[in-house]
Coordinates of C-alpha atoms (C1' of nucleotides) in Angstrom, one line a residue:
Chain A
M20 CA -34.5 6.7 55.4
V21 CA -36.8 7.3 58.2
R22 CA -35.5 9.1 61.1
A23 CA -35.4 6.6 64.0
V24 CA -38.1 7.6 66.4
P25 CA -36.6 7.4 69.9
D26 CA -38.9 5.0 71.7
T27 CA -38.1 6.3 75.1
H28 CA -41.1 4.6 76.7
G29 CA -39.8 1.2 75.5
E30 CA -36.3 1.9 76.4
I31 CA -37.3 2.8 79.9
L32 CA -39.3 -0.4 80.1
A33 CA -36.4 -2.5 78.9
A34 CA -33.9 -0.8 81.2
A35 CA -36.2 -1.2 84.2
A36 CA -36.5 -4.9 83.4
R37 CA -32.8 -5.3 83.4
Q38 CA -32.2 -3.4 86.6
F39 CA -35.1 -5.0 88.4
T40 CA -33.7 -8.4 87.4
V41 CA -30.3 -7.6 88.8
S42 CA -31.1 -5.6 91.9
G43 CA -34.8 -6.3 92.5
Y44 CA -37.7 -3.8 92.5
R45 CA -36.9 -2.3 95.8
G46 CA -33.2 -2.2 95.1
T47 CA -33.6 -0.3 91.9
S48 CA -34.2 3.5 92.0
L49 CA -35.8 5.6 89.3
Q50 CA -32.4 7.3 89.1
D51 CA -30.8 4.0 88.2
I52 CA -33.2 3.4 85.4
A53 CA -32.9 7.0 84.1
R54 CA -29.1 6.7 84.1
E55 CA -29.1 3.5 82.1
V56 CA -31.5 5.0 79.5
G57 CA -29.6 8.2 79.5
C58 CA -32.4 10.5 80.4
S59 CA -33.5 12.3 83.5
K60 CA -35.5 10.8 86.4
A61 CA -38.3 13.2 85.5
T62 CA -38.5 11.7 82.1
V63 CA -39.1 8.3 83.6
L64 CA -42.0 9.8 85.6
Y65 CA -43.3 11.5 82.5
H66 CA -43.8 8.2 80.7
F67 CA -45.0 6.3 83.8
A68 CA -47.2 7.6 86.5
N69 CA -45.0 6.2 89.2
K70 CA -42.6 3.3 89.9
E71 CA -45.4 0.9 90.6
A72 CA -47.0 1.6 87.2
L73 CA -43.7 0.9 85.6
L74 CA -43.6 -2.5 87.2
A75 CA -47.2 -3.2 86.4
E76 CA -46.7 -2.6 82.7
L77 CA -43.6 -4.8 82.8
M78 CA -45.6 -7.6 84.3
A79 CA -48.8 -7.3 82.4
P80 CA -48.2 -10.0 79.7
A81 CA -47.0 -12.5 82.2
I82 CA -50.0 -11.9 84.4
A83 CA -52.4 -12.3 81.5
V84 CA -50.9 -15.7 80.7
L85 CA -51.1 -16.7 84.4
R86 CA -54.8 -15.7 84.5
N87 CA -55.4 -17.8 81.4
L88 CA -53.7 -20.8 83.0
D89 CA -55.9 -20.3 86.0
D90 CA -59.0 -20.5 83.8
Q91 CA -57.8 -23.7 82.2
L92 CA -57.3 -25.2 85.6
N93 CA -60.9 -24.4 86.6
G94 CA -62.8 -27.7 87.0
L95 CA -59.9 -30.0 86.5
T96 CA -59.0 -32.4 89.3
G97 CA -56.5 -35.1 90.2
A98 CA -53.8 -36.1 87.8
A99 CA -55.3 -34.0 85.0
A100 CA -55.0 -30.9 87.0
Q101 CA -51.4 -31.8 88.0
E102 CA -50.4 -32.3 84.4
V103 CA -52.0 -29.1 83.1
A104 CA -50.6 -27.1 86.0
A105 CA -47.1 -28.5 85.6
Q106 CA -47.0 -28.0 81.8
G107 CA -48.7 -24.6 82.0
F108 CA -46.5 -23.2 84.7
V109 CA -43.3 -24.5 83.2
D110 CA -44.2 -22.9 79.9
L111 CA -45.1 -19.7 81.5
A112 CA -42.0 -19.6 83.7
V113 CA -39.6 -20.3 80.8
R114 CA -41.3 -17.8 78.5
F115 CA -41.3 -15.1 81.1
R116 CA -37.9 -15.8 82.6
Q117 CA -37.1 -12.2 83.1
E118 CA -40.4 -11.2 84.7
I119 CA -40.1 -14.2 87.1
A120 CA -36.7 -13.0 88.0
V121 CA -38.0 -9.6 88.8
L122 CA -40.6 -10.8 91.1
R123 CA -38.4 -13.3 92.8
G124 CA -38.2 -12.7 96.5
E125 CA -40.2 -9.5 96.5
F126 CA -43.5 -11.2 96.4
P127 CA -44.9 -10.6 99.9
E128 CA -44.8 -6.8 99.6
L129 CA -45.4 -6.5 95.9
L130 CA -48.6 -8.6 96.1
C131 CA -50.2 -5.8 98.2
Q132 CA -50.1 -3.5 95.3
P133 CA -53.4 -3.2 93.4
A134 CA -51.7 -4.1 90.1
F135 CA -51.1 -7.6 91.4
A136 CA -54.5 -8.1 93.0
H137 CA -55.6 -11.8 93.1
I138 CA -52.1 -13.0 92.0
Q139 CA -51.7 -14.6 95.4
E140 CA -55.0 -16.5 95.1
I141 CA -54.2 -17.6 91.6
S142 CA -50.9 -19.0 92.6
D143 CA -52.5 -20.7 95.5
R144 CA -54.9 -22.4 93.2
L145 CA -52.1 -23.3 90.9
R146 CA -50.2 -24.8 93.7
D147 CA -53.3 -26.7 94.8
A148 CA -53.8 -28.1 91.3
L149 CA -50.2 -29.2 91.2
A150 CA -50.8 -31.0 94.5
G151 CA -53.7 -32.8 92.8
H152 CA -56.1 -30.9 95.2
S153 CA -54.8 -33.1 97.9
D154 CA -54.1 -31.7 101.4
R155 CA -51.6 -34.4 102.3
P156 CA -48.4 -32.7 103.5
G157 CA -46.3 -34.6 101.0
A158 CA -48.4 -33.4 98.1
R159 CA -48.5 -29.8 99.4
I160 CA -44.8 -29.8 99.9
A161 CA -44.0 -31.2 96.5
A162 CA -46.2 -28.6 94.8
L163 CA -44.6 -25.7 96.6
V164 CA -41.1 -26.9 96.1
L165 CA -41.8 -27.3 92.4
L166 CA -43.4 -23.9 91.9
A167 CA -40.7 -22.0 93.8
G168 CA -37.9 -24.1 92.4
I169 CA -39.1 -23.7 88.8
S170 CA -39.3 -20.0 89.2
E171 CA -35.8 -19.8 90.7
A172 CA -34.4 -22.0 88.0
C173 CA -35.8 -19.9 85.2
A174 CA -34.4 -16.8 86.8
E175 CA -31.0 -18.3 87.3
F176 CA -30.3 -20.6 84.3
A177 CA -29.8 -17.9 81.7
D178 CA -27.2 -20.1 80.0
I179 CA -29.7 -23.0 79.2
P180 CA -31.7 -22.6 76.0
D181 CA -35.5 -22.3 76.4
D182 CA -36.3 -25.7 74.9
E183 CA -33.8 -27.5 77.0
L184 CA -34.9 -25.8 80.1
R185 CA -38.5 -26.4 79.5
L186 CA -37.9 -30.1 78.9
G187 CA -35.8 -30.5 82.0
L188 CA -38.3 -28.7 84.2
L189 CA -41.2 -30.6 82.9
T190 CA -39.5 -33.9 83.3
L191 CA -38.5 -33.1 86.8
A192 CA -42.0 -31.9 87.6
R193 CA -43.6 -35.1 86.4
R194 CA -41.1 -37.1 88.4
A195 CA -41.5 -35.0 91.5
V196 CA -45.3 -34.4 91.9
E197 CA -46.9 -36.7 94.4
P198 CA -49.1 -39.1 92.5
V199 CA -52.7 -38.8 93.6
D200 CA -55.2 -40.3 91.1
A201 CA -54.1 -43.9 91.1
P202 CA -52.4 -44.4 94.4
L203 CA -50.2 -47.5 94.0
P204 CA -50.1 -50.1 96.8
H205 CA -46.4 -49.4 97.1
P206 CA -45.2 -46.6 94.9
P207 CA -42.2 -47.4 92.8
T208 CA -39.4 -46.5 95.3
T209 CA -36.0 -46.0 93.9
E210 CA -34.6 -49.0 95.7
D211 CA -33.0 -49.9 92.4
K212 CA -31.7 -47.7 89.7
D213 CA -33.7 -48.9 86.8
S214 CA -35.8 -46.7 84.6
Chain B
M15 CA -37.2 -14.3 142.8
V16 CA -34.4 -12.8 140.8
R17 CA -35.0 -9.5 139.2
A18 CA -35.2 -10.2 135.5
V19 CA -32.2 -8.8 133.8
P20 CA -33.4 -7.0 130.7
D21 CA -31.7 -8.9 127.9
T22 CA -32.0 -6.0 125.4
H23 CA -29.4 -7.5 123.1
G24 CA -31.3 -10.7 122.8
E25 CA -34.6 -8.9 122.4
I26 CA -33.3 -6.9 119.6
L27 CA -32.0 -10.0 117.9
A28 CA -35.4 -11.7 118.3
A29 CA -37.3 -8.7 117.0
A30 CA -35.0 -8.3 114.1
A31 CA -35.5 -12.0 113.2
R32 CA -39.3 -11.5 113.2
Q33 CA -39.2 -8.3 111.2
F34 CA -36.7 -9.6 108.7
T35 CA -38.9 -12.7 108.2
V36 CA -41.9 -10.6 107.5
S37 CA -40.5 -7.7 105.5
G38 CA -37.1 -8.8 104.5
Y39 CA -33.7 -7.3 105.4
R40 CA -34.0 -4.3 103.1
G41 CA -37.7 -3.7 104.0
T42 CA -37.0 -3.6 107.7
S43 CA -35.6 -0.3 109.2
L44 CA -33.8 0.0 112.4
Q45 CA -36.7 2.1 113.6
D46 CA -39.0 -0.8 113.0
I47 CA -36.9 -3.1 115.2
A48 CA -36.5 -0.5 117.9
R49 CA -40.3 0.1 117.9
E50 CA -41.0 -3.6 118.4
V51 CA -38.5 -3.9 121.2
G52 CA -39.7 -0.7 122.8
C53 CA -36.4 1.1 122.8
S54 CA -34.8 3.8 120.7
K55 CA -33.0 3.3 117.4
A56 CA -29.8 4.5 119.0
T57 CA -30.1 1.6 121.5
V58 CA -30.2 -0.9 118.6
L59 CA -27.0 0.7 117.3
Y60 CA -25.5 0.6 120.8
H61 CA -25.8 -3.2 120.9
F62 CA -24.9 -3.8 117.2
A63 CA -22.2 -1.9 115.2
N64 CA -24.6 -1.5 112.3
K65 CA -27.5 -3.2 110.5
E66 CA -25.3 -5.6 108.8
A67 CA -23.7 -6.8 112.0
L68 CA -27.2 -7.5 113.3
L69 CA -27.9 -9.7 110.4
A70 CA -24.6 -11.4 110.6
E71 CA -25.1 -12.4 114.3
L72 CA -28.6 -13.6 113.4
M73 CA -27.2 -15.9 110.6
A74 CA -24.1 -17.1 112.3
P75 CA -25.4 -20.5 113.6
A76 CA -27.0 -21.4 110.3
I77 CA -23.9 -20.5 108.4
A78 CA -21.8 -22.6 110.7
V79 CA -23.9 -25.6 110.0
L80 CA -23.8 -24.9 106.3
R81 CA -20.0 -24.8 106.4
N82 CA -20.0 -28.1 108.3
L83 CA -22.1 -29.7 105.6
D84 CA -19.8 -28.3 103.0
D85 CA -16.9 -30.2 104.7
Q86 CA -18.8 -33.4 104.8
L87 CA -19.5 -33.1 101.1
N88 CA -15.8 -32.7 100.3
G89 CA -14.6 -35.8 98.4
L90 CA -18.0 -37.5 98.0
T91 CA -19.2 -38.2 94.5
G92 CA -22.2 -39.6 92.6
A93 CA -25.2 -40.9 94.5
A94 CA -23.4 -40.7 97.9
A95 CA -22.9 -37.0 97.4
Q96 CA -26.5 -36.6 96.3
E97 CA -27.8 -38.4 99.4
V98 CA -25.6 -36.5 101.9
A99 CA -26.4 -33.2 100.2
A100 CA -30.1 -33.8 100.2
Q101 CA -30.3 -35.1 103.8
G102 CA -27.9 -32.4 105.1
F103 CA -29.7 -29.5 103.3
V104 CA -33.2 -30.6 104.3
D105 CA -32.1 -30.9 107.9
L106 CA -30.4 -27.5 107.8
A107 CA -33.3 -25.8 106.1
V108 CA -35.9 -27.2 108.4
R109 CA -33.9 -26.4 111.5
F110 CA -33.1 -22.9 110.4
R111 CA -36.5 -22.1 108.9
Q112 CA -36.5 -18.5 110.1
E113 CA -33.0 -17.7 108.9
I114 CA -33.8 -19.2 105.5
A115 CA -36.9 -17.0 105.4
V116 CA -34.9 -13.9 106.1
L117 CA -32.4 -14.5 103.4
R118 CA -35.0 -15.5 100.9
G119 CA -34.9 -13.4 97.8
E120 CA -32.3 -11.0 99.1
F121 CA -29.4 -13.3 98.3
P122 CA -27.8 -11.5 95.4
E123 CA -27.1 -8.3 97.3
L124 CA -26.6 -9.7 100.8
L125 CA -24.0 -12.1 99.5
C126 CA -21.7 -9.2 98.7
Q127 CA -21.4 -8.4 102.4
P128 CA -18.2 -9.6 104.1
A129 CA -20.2 -11.6 106.7
F130 CA -21.4 -13.9 104.0
A131 CA -18.2 -14.4 102.1
H132 CA -17.9 -17.8 100.4
I133 CA -21.6 -18.6 101.0
Q134 CA -22.2 -18.4 97.2
E135 CA -19.4 -20.9 96.6
I136 CA -20.6 -23.2 99.3
S137 CA -24.1 -23.3 97.9
D138 CA -22.7 -23.8 94.4
R139 CA -20.8 -26.8 95.7
L140 CA -23.9 -28.0 97.5
R141 CA -25.9 -27.7 94.3
D142 CA -23.2 -29.5 92.4
A143 CA -23.2 -32.4 94.9
L144 CA -27.0 -32.7 94.7
A145 CA -26.6 -32.9 90.9
G146 CA -24.3 -35.9 91.5
H147 CA -21.4 -33.7 90.1
S148 CA -23.0 -34.1 86.7
D149 CA -23.2 -31.2 84.2
R150 CA -26.2 -32.6 82.4
P151 CA -28.9 -29.9 82.2
G152 CA -31.4 -32.2 83.7
A153 CA -29.3 -32.9 86.7
R154 CA -28.4 -29.2 87.2
I155 CA -32.0 -28.2 86.9
A156 CA -33.2 -30.7 89.4
A157 CA -30.6 -29.7 91.9
L158 CA -31.4 -26.0 91.7
V159 CA -35.1 -26.5 91.7
L160 CA -34.7 -28.7 94.8
L161 CA -32.5 -26.3 96.7
A162 CA -34.5 -23.2 96.0
G163 CA -37.8 -25.0 96.5
I164 CA -36.8 -26.5 99.8
S165 CA -35.8 -23.1 101.1
E166 CA -39.0 -21.6 100.0
A167 CA -41.1 -24.4 101.5
C168 CA -39.3 -24.1 104.9
A169 CA -40.0 -20.4 104.9
E170 CA -43.6 -20.8 104.0
F171 CA -44.9 -23.9 105.7
A172 CA -45.0 -22.6 109.2
D173 CA -48.0 -24.8 109.9
I174 CA -46.3 -28.1 109.2
P175 CA -44.3 -29.6 112.1
D176 CA -40.6 -30.0 111.7
D177 CA -40.6 -33.8 111.5
E178 CA -43.3 -34.0 109.0
L179 CA -41.7 -31.2 106.9
R180 CA -38.3 -32.9 107.0
L181 CA -39.8 -36.2 106.0
G182 CA -41.8 -34.8 103.1
L183 CA -38.9 -32.8 101.8
L184 CA -36.4 -35.6 102.0
T185 CA -38.9 -38.0 100.3
L186 CA -39.4 -35.5 97.5
A187 CA -35.7 -34.8 97.1
R188 CA -34.9 -38.5 96.7
R189 CA -37.7 -38.8 94.2
A190 CA -36.7 -35.7 92.3
V191 CA -32.9 -35.9 92.0
E192 CA -31.7 -37.0 88.6
P193 CA -30.1 -40.4 89.0
V194 CA -26.5 -40.2 88.1
D195 CA -25.1 -42.6 85.5
A196 CA -22.2 -43.8 87.7
P197 CA -23.5 -45.7 90.7
L198 CA -21.8 -45.8 94.0
P199 CA -18.3 -47.1 94.2
H200 CA -19.4 -49.1 97.2
P201 CA -23.0 -49.5 98.2
P202 CA -24.2 -47.5 101.2
T203 CA -22.2 -48.4 104.2
T204 CA -24.1 -50.3 106.9
E205 CA -22.8 -48.1 109.7
D206 CA -24.3 -44.9 111.0
K207 CA -26.9 -44.7 108.3
D208 CA -30.3 -45.8 109.6
S209 CA -32.4 -44.9 106.6
Chain C
dC11 C1' -20.1 10.9 148.8
dT12 C1' -17.5 10.3 144.6
dT13 C1' -16.1 7.8 140.7
dC14 C1' -16.8 4.8 137.1
dC15 C1' -18.9 2.2 133.7
dA16 C1' -22.6 0.1 131.2
dT17 C1' -26.9 1.3 129.2
dC18 C1' -29.8 4.2 126.9
dT19 C1' -31.7 8.4 124.6
dG20 C1' -33.1 12.7 121.7
dA21 C1' -31.3 15.5 118.5
dC22 C1' -29.0 15.6 114.6
dC23 C1' -26.4 14.4 110.1
dG24 C1' -25.8 13.5 105.0
dA25 C1' -27.6 10.6 101.6
dT26 C1' -31.2 8.8 98.9
dC27 C1' -35.7 7.8 98.0
dG28 C1' -40.2 8.6 95.0
dG29 C1' -42.5 12.3 93.3
dT30 C1' -43.9 17.4 91.7
dC31 C1' -43.6 21.4 89.0
dA32 C1' -42.7 25.2 85.9
dG33 C1' -40.7 25.9 81.9
dG34 C1' -37.8 25.1 77.6
dG35 C1' -37.1 23.0 73.3
dT36 C1' -39.1 20.8 68.8
dC37 C1' -42.3 19.3 65.6
dT38 C1' -46.7 19.8 63.1
dG39 C1' -50.8 21.4 61.2
dA40 C1' -53.8 25.3 60.5
Chain D
dT10 C1' -46.3 32.5 61.3
dC11 C1' -48.0 30.8 65.2
dA12 C1' -50.7 28.0 68.6
dG13 C1' -50.5 23.9 70.7
dA14 C1' -49.2 19.1 71.6
dC15 C1' -45.6 16.4 72.8
dC16 C1' -41.2 15.3 75.0
dC17 C1' -38.0 16.3 78.2
dT18 C1' -35.4 18.7 82.0
dG19 C1' -33.3 20.9 86.4
dA20 C1' -34.6 22.3 90.6
dC21 C1' -36.9 21.2 94.3
dC22 C1' -40.0 18.8 98.0
dG23 C1' -41.0 15.9 102.2
dA24 C1' -40.0 11.5 104.0
dT25 C1' -37.1 8.0 105.4
dC26 C1' -32.9 5.7 105.6
dG27 C1' -28.5 4.1 108.4
dG28 C1' -25.5 6.1 111.4
dT29 C1' -23.2 9.6 115.0
dC30 C1' -22.8 12.0 119.2
dA31 C1' -23.0 14.4 123.6
dG32 C1' -25.2 13.7 127.5
dA33 C1' -28.8 11.7 131.0
dT34 C1' -29.5 7.7 134.2
dG35 C1' -28.6 4.5 137.6
dG36 C1' -26.3 0.9 140.0
dA37 C1' -21.7 -1.0 141.9
dA38 C1' -17.2 -0.1 143.8
dG39 C1' -13.9 2.8 146.3

DNA sequence: CTTCCATCTGACCGATCGGTCAGGGTCTGA
DNA sequence: TCAGACCCTGACCGATCGGTCAGATGGAAG
């Protein structure tokens, strides 16, 4: 039987993901990560150039998917853009629950780091697509509330299975986005509880 | 004209609010605050027992309103609870935009501090009310997305006037909450409600 | 003038942070 | 056998953090 090769690199990555999720990037020290892995802080810095590189490697897959979604959105307008943005972001957020949880709330500072260049612009475009490229306050508000809320929900609802969470979020998103393409004379207000 | 009494205490409070909003609680040092005020770090700690006390005083009014909302929610069920929760929280979030922005993303750790005791339980009850006290995943998801998203929107949309933001958020909330199966015991009372 | 008190400060403290470095094991292939 | 690559470590570094403390300042009261 093959001697189990100790995958220290991977263990550090996993431990960092857990710690970042619980305490945030800032709130987690390299010492904390090393302690959980059971190695020295110097070992962590042997496998990763610095703390930022550790975070970057952790986030790379999620960022790649986000970039991909950004490409799909390119050229789409109106309700089509809204639907693709909603579906794409819900998928992404559910799939990368942990990564989302890590970044939660530490965006403003983290986005300055080179590893996350252009993430701000991408999420701005995503938000814009979800608003149906409308600049009406109602549409902008709905888009931001959805993006932020979906992120938070994915980070928080660890007890809900992926499929159920994805379905719930997508249903909500479709119900909540401000309709733009075919503006109805009087949108279906919920004056009566019929569906 | 009266010699302007230097309200150092208030200036520190205001500077802290600005800095916390931009860089977060953790990301702001007492030195940063002192620098903005134009005094020494020791002066900051002369007016406030410690960093936590500074935050607590900053948050006190918002927390009082939140507690008040929690009381109003007590006993309400179904659609009535949803409406009161939505309206109350939107009002609160818009009114205390800055405070919301400060707490954004630093909840998990900050809630451990004694100054914020029971805030977690209160916001859990608020979320539960917004879900119409249903434990269906769809209802729970909608409630969390709304609470988190509304907070984020208030922190972010500094360019939208209060009234417009409040209207947009409330409209979205009413559109997005999952309708509860059990309708109101009695239809909305015709008194004080002017909606 | 002296006393008192509120305000404010520079110097300092211990703790912790991210990061560096020289060197010690261990395995492998020549 | 031995050189060298790889993995890992303790000791250490400078910076910064929140917080303490003795003392300077200055105005009001006696």
